Amino acid sequence: ATCNSFGEIPVEMLSRFDKIWGVDVPDEEERWGILQIHCRLRGIDQAPFAKPGVKNKYLKATDLYVGRDLVQALRESHGLSLTNTGDGFGCPSPEQLLKGVGMIRPAFLKSPEQFAAQRELVRSSTMPVSGRLVQQWGQAAAGARKAGGRLLDLSGDPERN
């Protein structure tokens, strides 16, 4: 089972799980990987973003961003590239990528106290996992579904159940 509001689950229900894993915000390597994946999905050339100055600025600007924030920032920069200020082909420039980051309001700014409390609860009460382990788990879940099994996901995303 997965959830986004771990602190709201009744203790009676939590006691039924052998292990509780927590996923924190993506680190630099994971944020960079998320950008690469979503650039590939949109046919965006990643090479201009890999230059050390651009990459470092992007990683610094996206500290504490969650995956949803990173995708939204890329969408914003993609939109900028389609306007008369872009190349017209939907490939954002490094400047547009950084501008796209600045155009969104990331999760940690929407409710800073709640965000900090949730991170602390996850860090203090769960077994930490990285995005790489979550990806492996997702592949295992997909295999279980193909084999006729079903995993319960409480994230609210109908695509996952």
PDB file of C-alpha atoms in Angstrom:
ATOM      1  CA  ALA A   1       0.000   0.000   0.000  1.00  0.00           C
ATOM      2  CA  THR A   2       1.217   3.533  -0.641  1.00  0.00           C
ATOM      3  CA  CYS A   3       0.022   6.870   0.651  1.00  0.00           C
ATOM      4  CA  ASN A   4       0.996  10.507   0.701  1.00  0.00           C
ATOM      5  CA  SER A   5      -0.301  11.316   4.209  1.00  0.00           C
ATOM      6  CA  PHE A   6       1.411   8.712   6.331  1.00  0.00           C
ATOM      7  CA  GLY A   7       0.605  10.522   9.587  1.00  0.00           C
ATOM      8  CA  GLU A   8      -3.140  10.186   9.006  1.00  0.00           C
ATOM      9  CA  ILE A   9      -3.186   6.384   8.906  1.00  0.00           C
ATOM     10  CA  PRO A  10      -4.632   4.897  12.108  1.00  0.00           C
ATOM     11  CA  VAL A  11      -2.128   3.072  14.318  1.00  0.00           C
ATOM     12  CA  GLU A  12      -4.357  -0.014  14.185  1.00  0.00           C
ATOM     13  CA  MET A  13      -3.850  -0.216  10.448  1.00  0.00           C
ATOM     14  CA  LEU A  14      -0.114   0.531  10.557  1.00  0.00           C
ATOM     15  CA  SER A  15       0.449  -2.310  13.014  1.00  0.00           C
ATOM     16  CA  ARG A  16      -0.645  -4.780  10.313  1.00  0.00           C
ATOM     17  CA  PHE A  17       2.394  -4.033   8.140  1.00  0.00           C
ATOM     18  CA  ASP A  18       5.701  -5.841   8.689  1.00  0.00           C
ATOM     19  CA  LYS A  19       7.744  -2.969   7.249  1.00  0.00           C
ATOM     20  CA  ILE A  20       6.982   0.615   6.407  1.00  0.00           C
ATOM     21  CA  TRP A  21       9.187   2.223   3.798  1.00  0.00           C
ATOM     22  CA  GLY A  22       9.517   5.947   3.308  1.00  0.00           C
ATOM     23  CA  VAL A  23      10.466   7.798   0.152  1.00  0.00           C
ATOM     24  CA  ASP A  24      11.973  11.237   0.673  1.00  0.00           C
ATOM     25  CA  VAL A  25      12.336  13.967  -1.946  1.00  0.00           C
ATOM     26  CA  PRO A  26      14.650  13.042  -4.838  1.00  0.00           C
ATOM     27  CA  ASP A  27      18.354  13.702  -4.397  1.00  0.00           C
ATOM     28  CA  GLU A  28      20.447  15.369  -7.129  1.00  0.00           C
ATOM     29  CA  GLU A  29      21.047  12.158  -9.067  1.00  0.00           C
ATOM     30  CA  GLU A  30      17.359  11.260  -8.942  1.00  0.00           C
ATOM     31  CA  ARG A  31      16.235  14.775  -9.972  1.00  0.00           C
ATOM     32  CA  TRP A  32      18.614  14.643 -12.913  1.00  0.00           C
ATOM     33  CA  GLY A  33      17.235  11.221 -13.857  1.00  0.00           C
ATOM     34  CA  ILE A  34      13.657  12.506 -13.693  1.00  0.00           C
ATOM     35  CA  LEU A  35      14.575  15.368 -16.056  1.00  0.00           C
ATOM     36  CA  GLN A  36      16.217  12.941 -18.485  1.00  0.00           C
ATOM     37  CA  ILE A  37      13.232  10.592 -18.499  1.00  0.00           C
ATOM     38  CA  HIS A  38      10.724  13.369 -19.149  1.00  0.00           C
ATOM     39  CA  CYS A  39      12.894  14.977 -21.812  1.00  0.00           C
ATOM     40  CA  ARG A  40      13.017  11.622 -23.626  1.00  0.00           C
ATOM     41  CA  LEU A  41       9.239  11.239 -23.319  1.00  0.00           C
ATOM     42  CA  ARG A  42       8.749  14.655 -24.938  1.00  0.00           C
ATOM     43  CA  GLY A  43      11.472  14.323 -27.583  1.00  0.00           C
ATOM     44  CA  ILE A  44      13.525  17.120 -26.001  1.00  0.00           C
ATOM     45  CA  ASP A  45      17.276  17.165 -26.603  1.00  0.00           C
ATOM     46  CA  GLN A  46      18.947  16.844 -23.191  1.00  0.00           C
ATOM     47  CA  ALA A  47      22.484  17.710 -24.324  1.00  0.00           C
ATOM     48  CA  PRO A  48      22.212  21.489 -23.726  1.00  0.00           C
ATOM     49  CA  PHE A  49      21.114  20.840 -20.124  1.00  0.00           C
ATOM     50  CA  ALA A  50      24.076  18.548 -19.380  1.00  0.00           C
ATOM     51  CA  LYS A  51      26.638  21.340 -19.582  1.00  0.00           C
ATOM     52  CA  PRO A  52      28.136  21.690 -16.079  1.00  0.00           C
ATOM     53  CA  GLY A  53      26.990  25.276 -15.516  1.00  0.00           C
ATOM     54  CA  VAL A  54      23.413  24.544 -16.594  1.00  0.00           C
ATOM     55  CA  LYS A  55      23.188  21.214 -14.789  1.00  0.00           C
ATOM     56  CA  ASN A  56      24.510  22.693 -11.534  1.00  0.00           C
ATOM     57  CA  LYS A  57      22.087  25.641 -11.706  1.00  0.00           C
ATOM     58  CA  TYR A  58      19.177  23.286 -12.407  1.00  0.00           C
ATOM     59  CA  LEU A  59      20.057  20.970  -9.534  1.00  0.00           C
ATOM     60  CA  LYS A  60      20.508  23.880  -7.127  1.00  0.00           C
ATOM     61  CA  ALA A  61      17.245  25.517  -8.229  1.00  0.00           C
ATOM     62  CA  THR A  62      15.272  22.282  -7.835  1.00  0.00           C
ATOM     63  CA  ASP A  63      16.464  21.311  -4.346  1.00  0.00           C
ATOM     64  CA  LEU A  64      13.477  19.885  -2.386  1.00  0.00           C
ATOM     65  CA  TYR A  65      11.370  19.585  -5.549  1.00  0.00           C
ATOM     66  CA  VAL A  66       9.342  16.385  -5.830  1.00  0.00           C
ATOM     67  CA  GLY A  67       8.820  14.551  -9.118  1.00  0.00           C
ATOM     68  CA  ARG A  68       5.536  16.307  -9.854  1.00  0.00           C
ATOM     69  CA  ASP A  69       7.254  19.698  -9.451  1.00  0.00           C
ATOM     70  CA  LEU A  70      10.083  18.705 -11.783  1.00  0.00           C
ATOM     71  CA  VAL A  71       7.673  17.556 -14.474  1.00  0.00           C
ATOM     72  CA  GLN A  72       5.616  20.752 -14.177  1.00  0.00           C
ATOM     73  CA  ALA A  73       8.772  22.871 -14.505  1.00  0.00           C
ATOM     74  CA  LEU A  74       9.711  20.997 -17.679  1.00  0.00           C
ATOM     75  CA  ARG A  75       6.187  21.510 -19.039  1.00  0.00           C
ATOM     76  CA  GLU A  76       6.475  25.239 -18.390  1.00  0.00           C
ATOM     77  CA  SER A  77       9.839  25.436 -20.161  1.00  0.00           C
ATOM     78  CA  HIS A  78       8.444  23.350 -23.007  1.00  0.00           C
ATOM     79  CA  GLY A  79       5.569  25.814 -23.327  1.00  0.00           C
ATOM     80  CA  LEU A  80       8.024  28.728 -23.424  1.00  0.00           C
ATOM     81  CA  SER A  81       9.880  27.048 -26.286  1.00  0.00           C
ATOM     82  CA  LEU A  82       6.687  26.888 -28.349  1.00  0.00           C
ATOM     83  CA  THR A  83       6.088  30.632 -28.106  1.00  0.00           C
ATOM     84  CA  ASN A  84       7.677  33.207 -30.350  1.00  0.00           C
ATOM     85  CA  THR A  85      10.635  33.399 -27.940  1.00  0.00           C
ATOM     86  CA  GLY A  86      11.567  29.746 -28.466  1.00  0.00           C
ATOM     87  CA  ASP A  87      12.815  27.703 -31.360  1.00  0.00           C
ATOM     88  CA  GLY A  88       9.242  26.799 -32.329  1.00  0.00           C
ATOM     89  CA  PHE A  89       9.990  23.092 -32.157  1.00  0.00           C
ATOM     90  CA  GLY A  90       9.346  22.533 -28.460  1.00  0.00           C
ATOM     91  CA  CYS A  91      12.964  22.146 -27.414  1.00  0.00           C
ATOM     92  CA  PRO A  92      13.553  24.534 -24.529  1.00  0.00           C
ATOM     93  CA  SER A  93      16.857  26.280 -24.201  1.00  0.00           C
ATOM     94  CA  PRO A  94      18.814  25.999 -20.942  1.00  0.00           C
ATOM     95  CA  GLU A  95      17.569  29.478 -20.038  1.00  0.00           C
ATOM     96  CA  GLN A  96      13.957  28.432 -20.654  1.00  0.00           C
ATOM     97  CA  LEU A  97      14.468  25.313 -18.531  1.00  0.00           C
ATOM     98  CA  LEU A  98      15.634  27.444 -15.604  1.00  0.00           C
ATOM     99  CA  LYS A  99      12.843  29.959 -16.212  1.00  0.00           C
ATOM    100  CA  GLY A 100      10.330  27.085 -16.176  1.00  0.00           C
ATOM    101  CA  VAL A 101      11.658  26.030 -12.756  1.00  0.00           C
ATOM    102  CA  GLY A 102      11.034  29.554 -11.492  1.00  0.00           C
ATOM    103  CA  MET A 103       7.496  29.622 -12.872  1.00  0.00           C
ATOM    104  CA  ILE A 104       6.051  26.922 -10.641  1.00  0.00           C
ATOM    105  CA  ARG A 105       5.287  26.818  -6.952  1.00  0.00           C
ATOM    106  CA  PRO A 106       6.791  23.591  -5.622  1.00  0.00           C
ATOM    107  CA  ALA A 107       5.089  21.428  -3.016  1.00  0.00           C
ATOM    108  CA  PHE A 108       7.400  22.479  -0.201  1.00  0.00           C
ATOM    109  CA  LEU A 109       6.350  26.127  -0.636  1.00  0.00           C
ATOM    110  CA  LYS A 110       2.613  25.416  -0.761  1.00  0.00           C
ATOM    111  CA  SER A 111       2.550  24.177   2.820  1.00  0.00           C
ATOM    112  CA  PRO A 112       6.065  24.421   4.307  1.00  0.00           C
ATOM    113  CA  GLU A 113       5.134  23.321   7.832  1.00  0.00           C
ATOM    114  CA  GLN A 114       3.158  20.306   6.628  1.00  0.00           C
ATOM    115  CA  PHE A 115       5.905  19.389   4.143  1.00  0.00           C
ATOM    116  CA  ALA A 116       8.593  19.558   6.849  1.00  0.00           C
ATOM    117  CA  ALA A 117       6.471  17.584   9.331  1.00  0.00           C
ATOM    118  CA  GLN A 118       5.735  14.887   6.748  1.00  0.00           C
ATOM    119  CA  ARG A 119       9.435  14.558   5.869  1.00  0.00           C
ATOM    120  CA  GLU A 120      10.376  14.292   9.538  1.00  0.00           C
ATOM    121  CA  LEU A 121       7.711  11.664  10.164  1.00  0.00           C
ATOM    122  CA  VAL A 122       8.909   9.619   7.187  1.00  0.00           C
ATOM    123  CA  ARG A 123      12.547   9.927   8.269  1.00  0.00           C
ATOM    124  CA  SER A 124      11.876   8.987  11.890  1.00  0.00           C
ATOM    125  CA  SER A 125       9.260   6.256  11.416  1.00  0.00           C
ATOM    126  CA  THR A 126      10.059   4.406   8.215  1.00  0.00           C
ATOM    127  CA  MET A 127      12.796   2.452   6.507  1.00  0.00           C
ATOM    128  CA  PRO A 128      14.227   4.866   3.913  1.00  0.00           C
ATOM    129  CA  VAL A 129      14.385   3.827   0.281  1.00  0.00           C
ATOM    130  CA  SER A 130      15.726   5.565  -2.769  1.00  0.00           C
ATOM    131  CA  GLY A 131      13.955   6.150  -6.032  1.00  0.00           C
ATOM    132  CA  ARG A 132      15.957   3.297  -7.544  1.00  0.00           C
ATOM    133  CA  LEU A 133      14.346   0.813  -5.137  1.00  0.00           C
ATOM    134  CA  VAL A 134      10.920   2.293  -5.797  1.00  0.00           C
ATOM    135  CA  GLN A 135      11.485   1.825  -9.526  1.00  0.00           C
ATOM    136  CA  GLN A 136      12.387  -1.832  -8.944  1.00  0.00           C
ATOM    137  CA  TRP A 137       9.271  -2.236  -6.797  1.00  0.00           C
ATOM    138  CA  GLY A 138       7.186  -0.686  -9.585  1.00  0.00           C
ATOM    139  CA  GLN A 139       8.578  -3.196 -12.047  1.00  0.00           C
ATOM    140  CA  ALA A 140       7.757  -6.025  -9.627  1.00  0.00           C
ATOM    141  CA  ALA A 141       4.230  -4.647  -9.200  1.00  0.00           C
ATOM    142  CA  ALA A 142       3.765  -4.549 -12.967  1.00  0.00           C
ATOM    143  CA  GLY A 143       4.919  -8.172 -13.139  1.00  0.00           C
ATOM    144  CA  ALA A 144       2.415  -9.130 -10.423  1.00  0.00           C
ATOM    145  CA  ARG A 145      -0.400  -7.452 -12.359  1.00  0.00           C
ATOM    146  CA  LYS A 146       0.545  -9.291 -15.570  1.00  0.00           C
ATOM    147  CA  ALA A 147       0.468 -12.551 -13.636  1.00  0.00           C
ATOM    148  CA  GLY A 148      -3.088 -11.808 -12.503  1.00  0.00           C
ATOM    149  CA  GLY A 149      -2.173 -10.414  -9.081  1.00  0.00           C
ATOM    150  CA  ARG A 150      -3.208  -7.062  -7.726  1.00  0.00           C
ATOM    151  CA  LEU A 151      -1.396  -4.684  -5.405  1.00  0.00           C
ATOM    152  CA  LEU A 152      -3.356  -2.180  -3.367  1.00  0.00           C
ATOM    153  CA  ASP A 153      -2.232   1.416  -3.795  1.00  0.00           C
ATOM    154  CA  LEU A 154      -3.741   4.124  -1.614  1.00  0.00           C
ATOM    155  CA  SER A 155      -2.158   7.047  -3.447  1.00  0.00           C
ATOM    156  CA  GLY A 156      -5.430   7.930  -5.143  1.00  0.00           C
ATOM    157  CA  ASP A 157      -4.003   7.351  -8.601  1.00  0.00           C
ATOM    158  CA  PRO A 158      -6.504   5.106 -10.450  1.00  0.00           C
ATOM    159  CA  GLU A 159      -3.776   4.107 -12.926  1.00  0.00           C
ATOM    160  CA  ARG A 160      -1.891   2.327 -10.146  1.00  0.00           C
ATOM    161  CA  ASN A 161      -4.726   0.036  -8.970  1.00  0.00           C
TER     162      ASN A 161
END
